[in-house]
Tab-separated table of C-alpha atoms and ligand atoms in Angstrom:
chain	number	residue	atom	x	y	z
A	1044	MET	CA	170.255	93.864	0.632
A	1045	ASP	CA	170.094	90.948	-1.717
A	1046	LYS	CA	173.192	88.528	-1.567
A	1047	PHE	CA	174.225	85.656	-4.102
A	1048	VAL	CA	175.352	82.110	-2.657
A	1049	ILE	CA	177.314	80.220	-5.082
A	1050	ARG	CA	178.732	76.827	-4.728
A	1051	GLY	CA	181.592	76.431	-7.080
A	1052	GLY	CA	182.686	73.192	-9.002
A	1053	ASN	CA	180.060	72.739	-11.626
A	1054	PRO	CA	180.983	73.218	-15.299
A	1055	LEU	CA	178.883	75.510	-17.109
A	1056	VAL	CA	177.270	73.281	-20.094
A	1057	GLY	CA	174.647	74.859	-22.270
A	1058	THR	CA	173.373	77.592	-24.180
A	1059	ILE	CA	173.177	81.067	-22.583
A	1060	ARG	CA	171.792	84.004	-24.198
A	1061	VAL	CA	173.225	87.469	-24.036
A	1062	SER	CA	171.041	90.526	-23.645
A	1063	GLY	CA	171.005	94.093	-25.136
A	1064	ALA	CA	173.895	96.325	-24.381
A	1065	LYS	CA	173.167	98.419	-21.622
A	1066	ASN	CA	175.920	100.896	-22.760
A	1067	ALA	CA	174.086	101.044	-25.955
A	1068	ALA	CA	170.781	101.040	-24.506
A	1069	LEU	CA	171.425	104.159	-22.305
A	1070	PRO	CA	172.520	106.710	-24.833
A	1071	ALA	CA	169.820	105.440	-27.163
A	1072	MET	CA	166.888	106.569	-24.528
A	1073	ALA	CA	168.527	109.835	-24.182
A	1074	ALA	CA	168.218	110.228	-27.790
A	1075	SER	CA	164.450	110.264	-27.746
A	1076	ILE	CA	165.021	113.636	-25.826
A	1077	LEU	CA	165.788	114.893	-29.609
A	1078	THR	CA	162.279	114.401	-31.144
A	1079	GLU	CA	158.542	115.013	-30.242
A	1080	GLU	CA	157.752	111.507	-31.823
A	1081	PRO	CA	157.864	108.229	-30.168
A	1082	VAL	CA	161.162	106.195	-30.543
A	1083	ILE	CA	160.730	102.504	-30.127
A	1084	LEU	CA	163.806	100.519	-28.830
A	1085	GLU	CA	163.974	96.744	-28.949
A	1086	ASN	CA	166.399	94.365	-26.943
A	1087	ILE	CA	166.527	96.781	-23.976
A	1088	PRO	CA	168.133	94.908	-21.249
A	1089	ASP	CA	166.012	94.623	-17.652
A	1090	VAL	CA	168.499	95.979	-15.595
A	1091	ARG	CA	168.710	98.653	-12.757
A	1092	ASP	CA	170.382	101.252	-14.780
A	1093	ILE	CA	167.677	101.279	-17.400
A	1094	GLU	CA	165.473	101.336	-14.652
A	1095	THR	CA	167.152	104.688	-13.438
A	1096	GLU	CA	167.106	106.215	-16.893
A	1097	ARG	CA	163.501	105.700	-17.416
A	1098	ARG	CA	163.042	107.369	-14.038
A	1099	LEU	CA	165.260	110.229	-15.247
A	1100	LEU	CA	163.400	110.735	-18.230
A	1101	VAL	CA	159.982	110.720	-16.906
A	1102	SER	CA	160.965	113.300	-14.359
A	1103	MET	CA	161.507	115.399	-17.204
A	1104	GLY	CA	157.895	114.964	-18.864
A	1105	ALA	CA	158.722	111.902	-21.191
A	1106	GLU	CA	156.354	109.194	-21.532
A	1107	VAL	CA	157.907	105.695	-21.369
A	1108	GLU	CA	155.969	102.492	-22.223
A	1109	LEU	CA	157.598	99.344	-21.127
A	1110	GLY	CA	157.081	96.161	-23.012
A	1111	TYR	CA	155.542	93.030	-21.341
A	1112	GLY	CA	155.180	89.302	-22.248
A	1113	ARG	CA	156.875	88.600	-25.579
A	1114	ALA	CA	157.529	92.716	-25.885
A	1115	HIS	CA	159.388	92.302	-22.736
A	1116	HIS	CA	162.573	94.097	-23.962
A	1117	ARG	CA	160.822	96.788	-25.894
A	1118	THR	CA	160.390	99.934	-24.767
A	1119	THR	CA	158.728	103.098	-26.235
A	1120	LEU	CA	159.822	106.605	-25.410
A	1121	CYS	CA	157.847	109.876	-26.434
A	1122	CYS	CA	159.045	113.352	-25.453
A	1123	ARG	CA	156.487	115.221	-27.026
A	1124	LYS	CA	156.339	117.540	-24.093
A	1125	LEU	CA	159.757	117.974	-21.947
A	1126	VAL	CA	158.606	120.171	-18.940
A	1127	ASN	CA	161.814	119.810	-16.603
A	1128	PRO	CA	165.331	119.834	-18.426
A	1129	GLU	CA	167.257	118.567	-15.220
A	1130	ALA	CA	168.868	115.604	-14.085
A	1131	ALA	CA	168.672	115.639	-10.130
A	1132	TYR	CA	171.802	114.484	-8.033
A	1133	GLU	CA	169.784	111.538	-6.643
A	1134	LEU	CA	169.523	110.242	-10.054
A	1135	VAL	CA	173.157	111.046	-11.360
A	1136	LYS	CA	174.883	109.958	-8.079
A	1137	THR	CA	173.736	106.340	-8.694
A	1138	MET	CA	174.713	106.504	-12.628
A	1139	ARG	CA	177.108	108.395	-14.139
A	1140	ALA	CA	175.665	107.984	-17.684
A	1141	SER	CA	172.610	110.319	-16.318
A	1142	THR	CA	174.942	112.999	-17.899
A	1143	LEU	CA	174.254	112.033	-21.245
A	1144	VAL	CA	171.080	113.960	-21.053
A	1145	LEU	CA	173.043	117.161	-21.084
A	1146	GLY	CA	173.638	117.213	-24.951
A	1147	PRO	CA	170.352	116.211	-26.087
A	1148	LEU	CA	168.613	118.754	-23.784
A	1149	VAL	CA	170.606	121.732	-24.952
A	1150	ALA	CA	170.050	120.677	-28.297
A	1151	ARG	CA	166.327	120.444	-27.956
A	1152	MET	CA	165.162	122.855	-25.364
A	1153	GLY	CA	168.033	125.200	-25.275
A	1154	ARG	CA	168.839	124.340	-21.855
A	1155	ALA	CA	169.873	121.905	-19.213
A	1156	ARG	CA	170.461	121.406	-15.541
A	1157	VAL	CA	172.535	118.424	-14.768
A	1158	SER	CA	173.943	117.417	-11.673
A	1159	LEU	CA	177.746	116.802	-11.578
A	1160	PRO	CA	178.454	113.113	-11.039
A	1161	GLY	CA	181.205	113.786	-8.155
A	1162	GLY	CA	183.477	110.834	-7.287
A	1163	CYS	CA	182.934	107.255	-8.500
A	1164	ALA	CA	184.141	103.893	-6.978
A	1165	ILE	CA	186.537	103.455	-9.918
A	1166	GLY	CA	188.186	106.731	-10.106
A	1167	ALA	CA	187.379	110.406	-10.542
A	1168	ARG	CA	185.757	110.232	-13.818
A	1169	PRO	CA	185.152	113.825	-14.568
A	1170	ILE	CA	183.062	115.469	-17.533
A	1171	ASP	CA	184.933	118.162	-18.633
A	1172	LEU	CA	185.428	117.264	-22.046
A	1173	HIS	CA	181.474	116.932	-22.215
A	1174	ILE	CA	181.553	120.758	-21.212
A	1175	LYS	CA	184.242	121.850	-23.248
A	1176	GLY	CA	182.673	120.158	-26.324
A	1177	LEU	CA	179.262	121.806	-25.628
A	1178	GLU	CA	180.988	125.391	-25.162
A	1179	ALA	CA	182.572	124.680	-28.714
A	1180	LEU	CA	179.320	124.186	-30.132
A	1181	GLY	CA	178.280	127.935	-28.592
A	1182	ALA	CA	176.467	126.569	-25.134
A	1183	ARG	CA	177.151	128.902	-22.415
A	1184	ILE	CA	178.026	126.962	-19.377
A	1185	THR	CA	177.938	127.973	-15.627
A	1186	GLN	CA	178.195	125.946	-12.533
A	1187	ASP	CA	176.371	126.259	-9.307
A	1188	HIS	CA	175.530	124.654	-6.242
A	1189	GLY	CA	177.030	121.063	-7.802
A	1190	TYR	CA	174.952	121.639	-10.974
A	1191	ILE	CA	176.123	122.326	-14.431
A	1192	GLU	CA	173.653	124.692	-16.396
A	1193	ALA	CA	174.084	124.942	-20.363
A	1194	SER	CA	172.259	127.178	-22.390
A	1195	ALA	CA	171.902	128.185	-25.906
A	1196	GLU	CA	169.483	129.775	-28.348
A	1197	ARG	CA	170.644	127.058	-31.046
A	1198	LEU	CA	173.586	125.304	-31.071
A	1199	LYS	CA	176.004	125.979	-33.758
A	1200	GLY	CA	178.245	123.349	-35.547
A	1201	GLY	CA	182.162	123.714	-34.716
A	1202	SER	CA	185.508	121.469	-34.310
A	1203	ILE	CA	185.739	119.308	-31.172
A	1204	PHE	CA	189.073	117.644	-30.489
A	1205	PHE	CA	188.772	115.090	-27.369
A	1206	ASP	CA	192.161	115.394	-25.421
A	1207	LYS	CA	191.337	111.857	-24.135
A	1208	ILE	CA	189.214	109.521	-25.698
A	1209	THR	CA	185.691	109.192	-24.331
A	1210	VAL	CA	182.981	107.028	-24.810
A	1211	THR	CA	179.782	108.990	-23.358
A	1212	GLY	CA	181.459	112.067	-24.239
A	1213	THR	CA	181.626	111.345	-27.775
A	1214	GLU	CA	177.836	110.242	-27.403
A	1215	ASP	CA	176.881	113.225	-25.707
A	1216	LEU	CA	178.221	115.749	-27.955
A	1217	MET	CA	177.068	113.694	-31.328
A	1218	MET	CA	173.599	114.161	-29.968
A	1219	ALA	CA	174.254	118.050	-29.156
A	1220	ALA	CA	175.376	118.263	-32.706
A	1221	VAL	CA	172.689	116.716	-34.714
A	1222	LEU	CA	170.329	119.700	-34.112
A	1223	ALA	CA	173.094	122.300	-34.397
A	1224	GLU	CA	173.053	124.758	-37.406
A	1225	GLY	CA	175.829	123.682	-39.825
A	1226	GLU	CA	178.664	121.186	-39.533
A	1227	THR	CA	180.457	119.665	-36.644
A	1228	VAL	CA	183.783	117.744	-36.854
A	1229	MET	CA	184.866	115.809	-33.832
A	1230	GLU	CA	188.224	114.261	-33.558
A	1231	ASN	CA	189.763	111.654	-31.565
A	1232	CYS	CA	186.355	110.097	-30.884
A	1233	ALA	CA	185.655	106.802	-29.130
A	1234	CYS	CA	185.300	103.872	-31.843
A	1235	GLU	CA	183.094	101.826	-29.395
A	1236	PRO	CA	180.277	99.843	-31.038
A	1237	GLU	CA	178.188	101.562	-28.876
A	1238	VAL	CA	179.063	104.716	-30.375
A	1239	SER	CA	178.166	103.515	-33.636
A	1240	ASP	CA	174.841	101.903	-32.658
A	1241	LEU	CA	173.918	105.215	-31.186
A	1242	ALA	CA	174.702	106.863	-34.713
A	1243	ALA	CA	172.765	104.227	-36.460
A	1244	LEU	CA	169.717	105.023	-34.335
A	1245	LEU	CA	170.375	109.021	-34.960
A	1246	ASN	CA	170.718	108.559	-38.618
A	1247	LYS	CA	167.269	106.578	-38.733
A	1248	MET	CA	165.748	109.728	-36.777
A	1249	GLY	CA	166.907	111.857	-39.661
A	1250	ALA	CA	170.832	112.688	-38.388
A	1251	ARG	CA	173.281	113.119	-40.699
A	1252	ILE	CA	176.343	111.604	-39.081
A	1253	GLN	CA	179.237	109.771	-41.082
A	1254	GLY	CA	182.294	108.367	-39.526
A	1255	ALA	CA	180.852	106.682	-36.356
A	1256	GLY	CA	183.058	103.811	-35.297
A	1257	THR	CA	186.227	105.875	-36.345
A	1258	PRO	CA	188.352	108.480	-34.818
A	1259	THR	CA	186.687	111.485	-37.013
A	1260	ILE	CA	182.958	112.075	-36.774
A	1261	ARG	CA	181.199	114.617	-39.404
A	1262	ILE	CA	177.580	115.848	-38.434
A	1263	GLN	CA	175.644	117.989	-40.745
A	1264	GLY	CA	173.005	119.382	-38.382
A	1265	VAL	CA	169.305	119.251	-39.419
A	1266	ASP	CA	166.433	121.599	-38.225
A	1267	LYS	CA	164.131	118.350	-36.718
A	1268	LEU	CA	164.413	114.824	-36.143
A	1269	HIS	CA	161.683	112.123	-36.586
A	1270	GLY	CA	160.869	108.892	-34.535
A	1271	ALA	CA	162.358	105.719	-35.500
A	1272	ARG	CA	162.652	102.075	-34.448
A	1273	HIS	CA	165.789	100.634	-33.367
A	1274	ARG	CA	167.309	97.150	-32.284
A	1275	ILE	CA	170.086	97.621	-29.590
A	1276	ILE	CA	173.262	95.594	-30.190
A	1277	PRO	CA	174.025	92.686	-27.915
A	1278	ASP	CA	175.865	93.310	-24.801
A	1279	ARG	CA	179.812	92.704	-25.649
A	1280	ILE	CA	180.631	92.804	-21.634
A	1281	GLU	CA	178.119	90.384	-20.774
A	1282	ALA	CA	178.901	87.990	-23.650
A	1283	GLY	CA	182.847	88.094	-22.710
A	1284	THR	CA	181.960	87.477	-18.827
A	1285	PHE	CA	179.939	84.426	-20.147
A	1286	VAL	CA	182.751	83.226	-22.201
A	1287	ILE	CA	185.336	83.570	-19.176
A	1288	ALA	CA	182.921	81.623	-17.072
A	1289	GLY	CA	182.642	79.035	-19.338
A	1290	ALA	CA	186.162	78.571	-19.922
A	1291	LEU	CA	187.408	78.579	-16.317
A	1292	THR	CA	184.689	76.268	-15.221
A	1293	GLY	CA	185.918	73.715	-17.541
A	1294	GLY	CA	182.359	73.727	-19.238
A	1295	ASP	CA	181.149	73.707	-22.727
A	1296	LEU	CA	179.255	76.701	-23.231
A	1297	MET	CA	177.310	78.261	-26.371
A	1298	VAL	CA	177.071	81.988	-25.775
A	1299	ALA	CA	174.224	82.905	-28.073
A	1300	HIS	CA	172.713	86.127	-29.582
A	1301	CYS	CA	176.003	88.060	-29.277
A	1302	GLU	CA	178.243	89.693	-31.880
A	1303	PRO	CA	181.919	87.964	-31.813
A	1304	ALA	CA	183.196	90.968	-34.385
A	1305	HIS	CA	182.894	93.101	-30.662
A	1306	LEU	CA	184.747	90.552	-28.996
A	1307	GLY	CA	187.963	90.486	-30.740
A	1308	ALA	CA	190.563	91.538	-28.485
A	1309	LEU	CA	189.158	89.569	-25.760
A	1310	LEU	CA	188.743	86.478	-27.711
A	1311	GLU	CA	192.160	86.718	-29.030
A	1312	LYS	CA	193.596	87.103	-25.666
A	1313	LEU	CA	191.829	84.182	-24.203
A	1314	GLN	CA	193.070	81.933	-27.155
A	1315	GLN	CA	196.609	83.044	-25.909
A	1316	CYS	CA	195.793	81.608	-22.500
A	1317	GLY	CA	194.897	78.467	-24.503
A	1318	VAL	CA	191.141	78.683	-24.002
A	1319	ASN	CA	189.338	76.618	-26.959
A	1320	ILE	CA	186.803	79.309	-28.937
A	1321	ARG	CA	185.110	78.762	-31.732
A	1322	THR	CA	182.827	81.560	-33.429
A	1323	ASN	CA	179.763	80.894	-35.624
A	1324	GLY	CA	177.592	83.506	-36.681
A	1325	ASP	CA	175.975	85.137	-33.487
A	1326	SER	CA	177.329	82.738	-31.034
A	1327	VAL	CA	180.463	81.959	-29.413
A	1328	ARG	CA	181.251	78.225	-28.313
A	1329	VAL	CA	183.783	78.047	-25.467
A	1330	ILE	CA	185.412	74.671	-24.436
A	1331	GLY	CA	187.214	74.959	-21.039
A	1332	GLU	CA	189.960	72.443	-21.523
A	1333	GLY	CA	192.895	73.647	-19.085
A	1334	PRO	CA	195.417	74.158	-18.295
A	1335	PHE	CA	195.549	77.894	-19.066
A	1336	ALA	CA	198.828	79.859	-19.675
A	1337	ALA	CA	199.334	83.388	-17.844
A	1338	CYS	CA	199.174	86.377	-20.367
A	1339	ASP	CA	200.037	89.993	-19.944
A	1340	MET	CA	197.023	92.385	-20.764
A	1341	ALA	CA	196.690	95.880	-21.077
A	1342	THR	CA	193.431	97.615	-21.164
A	1343	GLN	CA	192.849	99.986	-24.139
A	1344	GLU	CA	189.878	101.931	-25.944
A	1345	PHE	CA	188.158	99.781	-28.518
A	1346	PRO	CA	189.447	97.824	-30.318
A	1347	GLY	CA	191.566	97.132	-27.628
A	1348	PHE	CA	191.047	94.819	-24.515
A	1349	PRO	CA	188.029	96.619	-22.540
A	1350	THR	CA	188.291	97.845	-19.153
A	1351	ASP	CA	184.838	96.679	-18.584
A	1352	MET	CA	186.396	93.004	-18.768
A	1353	GLN	CA	189.554	93.740	-16.991
A	1354	ALA	CA	188.120	92.164	-13.336
A	1355	GLN	CA	186.976	89.293	-15.228
A	1356	TYR	CA	190.164	88.601	-16.735
A	1357	MET	CA	191.848	88.596	-13.519
A	1358	ALA	CA	189.677	85.921	-12.214
A	1359	LEU	CA	190.845	83.888	-15.214
A	1360	ALA	CA	194.555	85.094	-14.381
A	1361	THR	CA	194.171	83.575	-10.862
A	1362	GLN	CA	193.792	79.879	-12.562
A	1363	ALA	CA	196.357	80.328	-15.364
A	1364	GLU	CA	199.848	78.833	-14.986
A	1365	GLY	CA	202.474	81.728	-14.333
A	1366	ILE	CA	202.493	85.567	-14.084
A	1367	SER	CA	200.063	87.472	-15.707
A	1368	ILE	CA	200.484	91.334	-15.435
A	1369	ILE	CA	197.338	93.333	-15.932
A	1370	THR	CA	197.429	96.827	-16.677
A	1371	GLU	CA	194.456	99.181	-16.271
A	1372	ASN	CA	194.977	102.144	-18.757
A	1373	ILE	CA	191.535	103.733	-18.717
A	1374	PHE	CA	190.549	104.269	-14.943
A	1375	GLU	CA	192.699	104.921	-12.046
A	1376	ASN	CA	191.429	102.750	-8.920
A	1377	ARG	CA	189.890	99.987	-10.836
A	1378	PHE	CA	191.489	97.127	-8.938
A	1379	MET	CA	189.053	96.718	-5.865
A	1380	HIS	CA	188.283	93.046	-6.944
A	1381	ALA	CA	191.869	92.172	-6.345
A	1382	GLN	CA	191.720	92.122	-2.782
A	1383	GLU	CA	188.388	90.199	-2.674
A	1384	LEU	CA	189.939	87.338	-4.672
A	1385	VAL	CA	193.042	87.348	-2.535
A	1386	ARG	CA	190.522	86.559	0.429
A	1387	MET	CA	189.391	83.810	-1.828
A	1388	GLY	CA	193.236	82.452	-2.040
A	1389	ALA	CA	194.528	84.235	-5.266
A	1390	ASN	CA	198.098	85.568	-5.325
A	1391	ILE	CA	197.838	89.328	-6.661
A	1392	ARG	CA	200.018	92.186	-5.924
A	1393	VAL	CA	198.582	95.831	-7.008
A	1394	GLU	CA	201.384	98.423	-7.987
A	1395	GLY	CA	199.630	101.493	-9.312
A	1396	PRO	CA	198.170	100.914	-12.613
A	1397	ARG	CA	199.190	97.012	-12.482
A	1398	ALA	CA	198.255	94.053	-10.974
A	1399	ILE	CA	200.710	91.156	-11.077
A	1400	VAL	CA	198.860	87.882	-10.570
A	1401	ARG	CA	200.734	84.568	-9.797
A	1402	GLY	CA	198.830	81.469	-10.789
A	1403	LYS	CA	197.498	78.799	-10.374
A	1404	THR	CA	196.365	78.937	-6.660
A	1405	PRO	CA	193.240	77.166	-5.504
A	1406	LEU	CA	190.214	79.320	-4.644
A	1407	SER	CA	188.073	78.772	-1.754
A	1408	GLY	CA	184.603	80.211	-0.908
A	1409	ALA	CA	184.394	83.190	1.548
A	1410	ALA	CA	182.097	86.059	2.053
A	1411	VAL	CA	183.195	88.544	-0.135
A	1412	GLN	CA	181.852	92.096	-1.468
A	1413	CYS	CA	180.966	93.729	-4.607
A	1414	SER	CA	182.461	97.195	-4.850
A	1415	ASP	CA	181.298	97.904	-8.551
A	1416	LEU	CA	179.455	96.207	-11.666
A	1417	ARG	CA	182.336	94.574	-13.058
A	1418	ALA	CA	184.416	93.842	-10.143
A	1419	SER	CA	180.937	91.999	-9.082
A	1420	ALA	CA	181.197	89.764	-12.247
A	1421	SER	CA	184.807	88.845	-11.592
A	1422	LEU	CA	183.605	87.636	-8.011
A	1423	VAL	CA	180.973	85.606	-9.685
A	1424	ILE	CA	183.226	83.628	-11.784
A	1425	ALA	CA	185.818	83.184	-9.005
A	1426	ALA	CA	183.168	81.677	-7.021
A	1427	LEU	CA	182.079	79.241	-9.724
A	1428	VAL	CA	185.246	77.679	-9.734
A	1429	ALA	CA	186.010	77.844	-5.901
A	1430	ASP	CA	185.913	75.364	-3.307
A	1431	GLY	CA	182.769	75.468	-1.005
A	1432	GLU	CA	180.354	78.414	-0.802
A	1433	THR	CA	181.074	81.777	-1.368
A	1434	ILE	CA	178.521	84.478	-0.193
A	1435	LEU	CA	178.539	87.697	-2.244
A	1436	ASP	CA	177.068	90.951	-0.805
A	1437	ARG	CA	176.011	93.960	-2.113
A	1438	VAL	CA	174.957	92.151	-5.509
A	1439	TYR	CA	172.597	95.616	-6.417
A	1440	HIS	CA	176.221	96.262	-8.249
A	1441	ILE	CA	175.606	93.505	-10.354
A	1442	ASP	CA	171.935	94.241	-11.052
A	1443	ARG	CA	172.853	97.522	-12.430
A	1444	GLY	CA	174.260	95.855	-15.539
A	1445	TYR	CA	173.487	91.917	-15.712
A	1446	GLU	CA	169.982	90.715	-16.504
A	1447	ARG	CA	169.062	88.118	-13.838
A	1448	ILE	CA	172.818	86.920	-14.029
A	1449	GLU	CA	171.824	84.063	-11.265
A	1450	GLU	CA	168.828	82.641	-13.414
A	1451	LYS	CA	171.114	82.674	-16.651
A	1452	LEU	CA	173.986	80.801	-14.793
A	1453	ARG	CA	171.677	78.405	-12.993
A	1454	SER	CA	170.339	77.430	-16.394
A	1455	VAL	CA	173.576	76.055	-17.694
A	1456	GLY	CA	174.428	74.154	-14.412
A	1457	ALA	CA	175.729	76.813	-11.840
A	1458	GLN	CA	174.632	76.669	-8.213
A	1459	ILE	CA	173.744	80.043	-7.487
A	1460	ARG	CA	170.875	81.639	-5.639
A	1461	ARG	CA	169.770	84.889	-4.561
A	1462	ILE	CA	168.860	85.524	-0.937
A	1463	GLY	CA	167.289	88.575	0.856
A	1464	GLU	CA	164.866	89.817	-1.976
A	1465	MET	CA	161.528	90.589	-0.397
A	1466	PHE	CA	159.852	92.015	-3.493
A	1467	PRO	CA	159.957	91.229	-7.197
A	1468	ARG	CA	162.791	93.338	-8.784
A	1469	ARG	CA	160.290	95.150	-11.340
A	1470	ALA	CA	158.320	96.297	-8.416
A	1471	ALA	CA	160.845	97.116	-6.119
A	1472	ALA	CA	162.658	99.349	-9.038
A	1473	SER	CA	159.767	101.493	-9.747
B	1115	UD1	C1	181.676	104.164	-20.517
B	1115	UD1	C2	181.114	103.217	-20.279
B	1115	UD1	C3	181.895	102.387	-19.128
B	1115	UD1	C4	183.408	101.991	-19.383
B	1115	UD1	C5	184.083	103.147	-20.157
B	1115	UD1	C6	185.344	103.164	-20.872
B	1115	UD1	C7	178.760	103.712	-20.749
B	1115	UD1	C8	177.623	104.127	-19.968
B	1115	UD1	N1	179.834	103.364	-19.628
B	1115	UD1	O1	181.909	105.057	-19.299
B	1115	UD1	O2	181.235	101.055	-19.020
B	1115	UD1	O3	184.055	101.509	-18.509
B	1115	UD1	O4	183.187	104.130	-21.383
B	1115	UD1	O5	185.401	102.025	-21.848
B	1115	UD1	O6	178.913	103.779	-21.801
B	1115	UD1	N2	187.154	111.430	-19.031
B	1115	UD1	C9	187.880	112.593	-18.628
B	1115	UD1	N3	186.642	113.733	-18.891
B	1115	UD1	C10	185.838	113.526	-19.486
B	1115	UD1	C11	185.314	112.097	-19.848
B	1115	UD1	C12	186.104	111.166	-19.291
B	1115	UD1	O7	188.690	112.923	-18.275
B	1115	UD1	O8	184.847	114.509	-19.725
B	1115	UD1	C13	188.224	110.218	-18.408
B	1115	UD1	C14	187.697	109.450	-17.574
B	1115	UD1	O9	187.930	109.864	-16.285
B	1115	UD1	C15	188.303	108.019	-18.011
B	1115	UD1	C16	188.301	108.120	-19.381
B	1115	UD1	O10	188.441	109.536	-19.731
B	1115	UD1	O11	189.468	107.986	-17.228
B	1115	UD1	C17	187.421	107.370	-20.103
B	1115	UD1	O12	186.111	107.417	-19.768
B	1115	UD1	P1	184.862	107.526	-20.576
B	1115	UD1	O13	185.352	106.888	-22.006
B	1115	UD1	O14	184.253	108.769	-20.654
B	1115	UD1	O15	184.125	106.502	-19.657
B	1115	UD1	P2	182.223	106.701	-19.421
B	1115	UD1	O16	181.843	107.062	-20.982
B	1115	UD1	O17	182.039	107.136	-18.293
């Protein structure tokens, strides 16, 4: 298993480039199920979750062509022949987003068999809202041997109200409704930029979706979709991770190829903490002139502060003067990084959905473990400012969603290296 060895103390200086958004690329790949024609996606990040989704689609009969060389981040997907509308447990258990194929499979093939995701490191994460929504569109759902089976002759437009805001739920049902007969109105939808990006792709494929990015989405079903070409939006979570790393290390970092409009709540909060930030077009420049002031933060659905940035913000809070109360409103049990940060010298007390961080405490390098994707990013950030060497174990979590993070950070001055990799990553993943 790979590890990172990180020596703290270097400011991050220079320009770091943001990859395409994993969370926009995953539903976009699933959308290719909806047509027999090729879908060409650009700016696809080279991360492990994308590889998992590729394997999932290939197991159903899709042809997936990965770009090489200059077209490295382009992927062409063609679902001309789909033979096996099933998402097996082996794939779903490593990536819950595999459930994104449920809606498109029922819409295109009239049936789907998808493993239930089971528990997840950051909470229960059920899929009841996906199921309820599909039923509202006329699908019959049964559950057997840990699998959900859904079937329908043709889905019929209907009304869906989400009791709770769900990102992949909104995306899954949007993909189901585009080929349904008649109109679907979905209310209390997720407004995340990844939902809007998926709607933009689907509309290029011939769908008729209005209102994506707002709580109410209206979809007029069509009989058929066609191929399209689409560029995935930049990864706002990767961008935010670099902004915090730049600030905390006292660097002068240009985070390039991002979309500052998607980072609003985060940048505002960092400015309240005293971080010097300037946005310009598609880049954010961060100058880390401390000291930083403690600020309370609560995660919310977009446009609120993203839960996927909570762990990284906690790393910053350990270095801010005063008490920061961090409230996690989206997932239960998403504070696994707190104990690891404490092992590095942080003063954090977790009380239910709140973490109380007292700063500033010096951090010192230690052997720590990644527990999930974003927790890992917070430990990398902490290690970059810790005294001495940190050994970060289980970095496969970070590889799920960050493209070669160690190479990117090294290019702007970080002392970070990967150990234990026996084969090149692309070969190992296939
Ligand atoms: C997506 C993101 C993830 C991010 C999360 C919240 C992808 C691939 N992943 O995950 O990075 O952290 O949004 O911004 O885009 N819920 C239910 N029933 C359901 C579905 C969800 O109760 O059927 C609950 C969940 O347990 C959670 C909340 O709703 O408490 C939000 O989850 P959701 O938005 O669905 O997260 P994901 O789409 O899985």
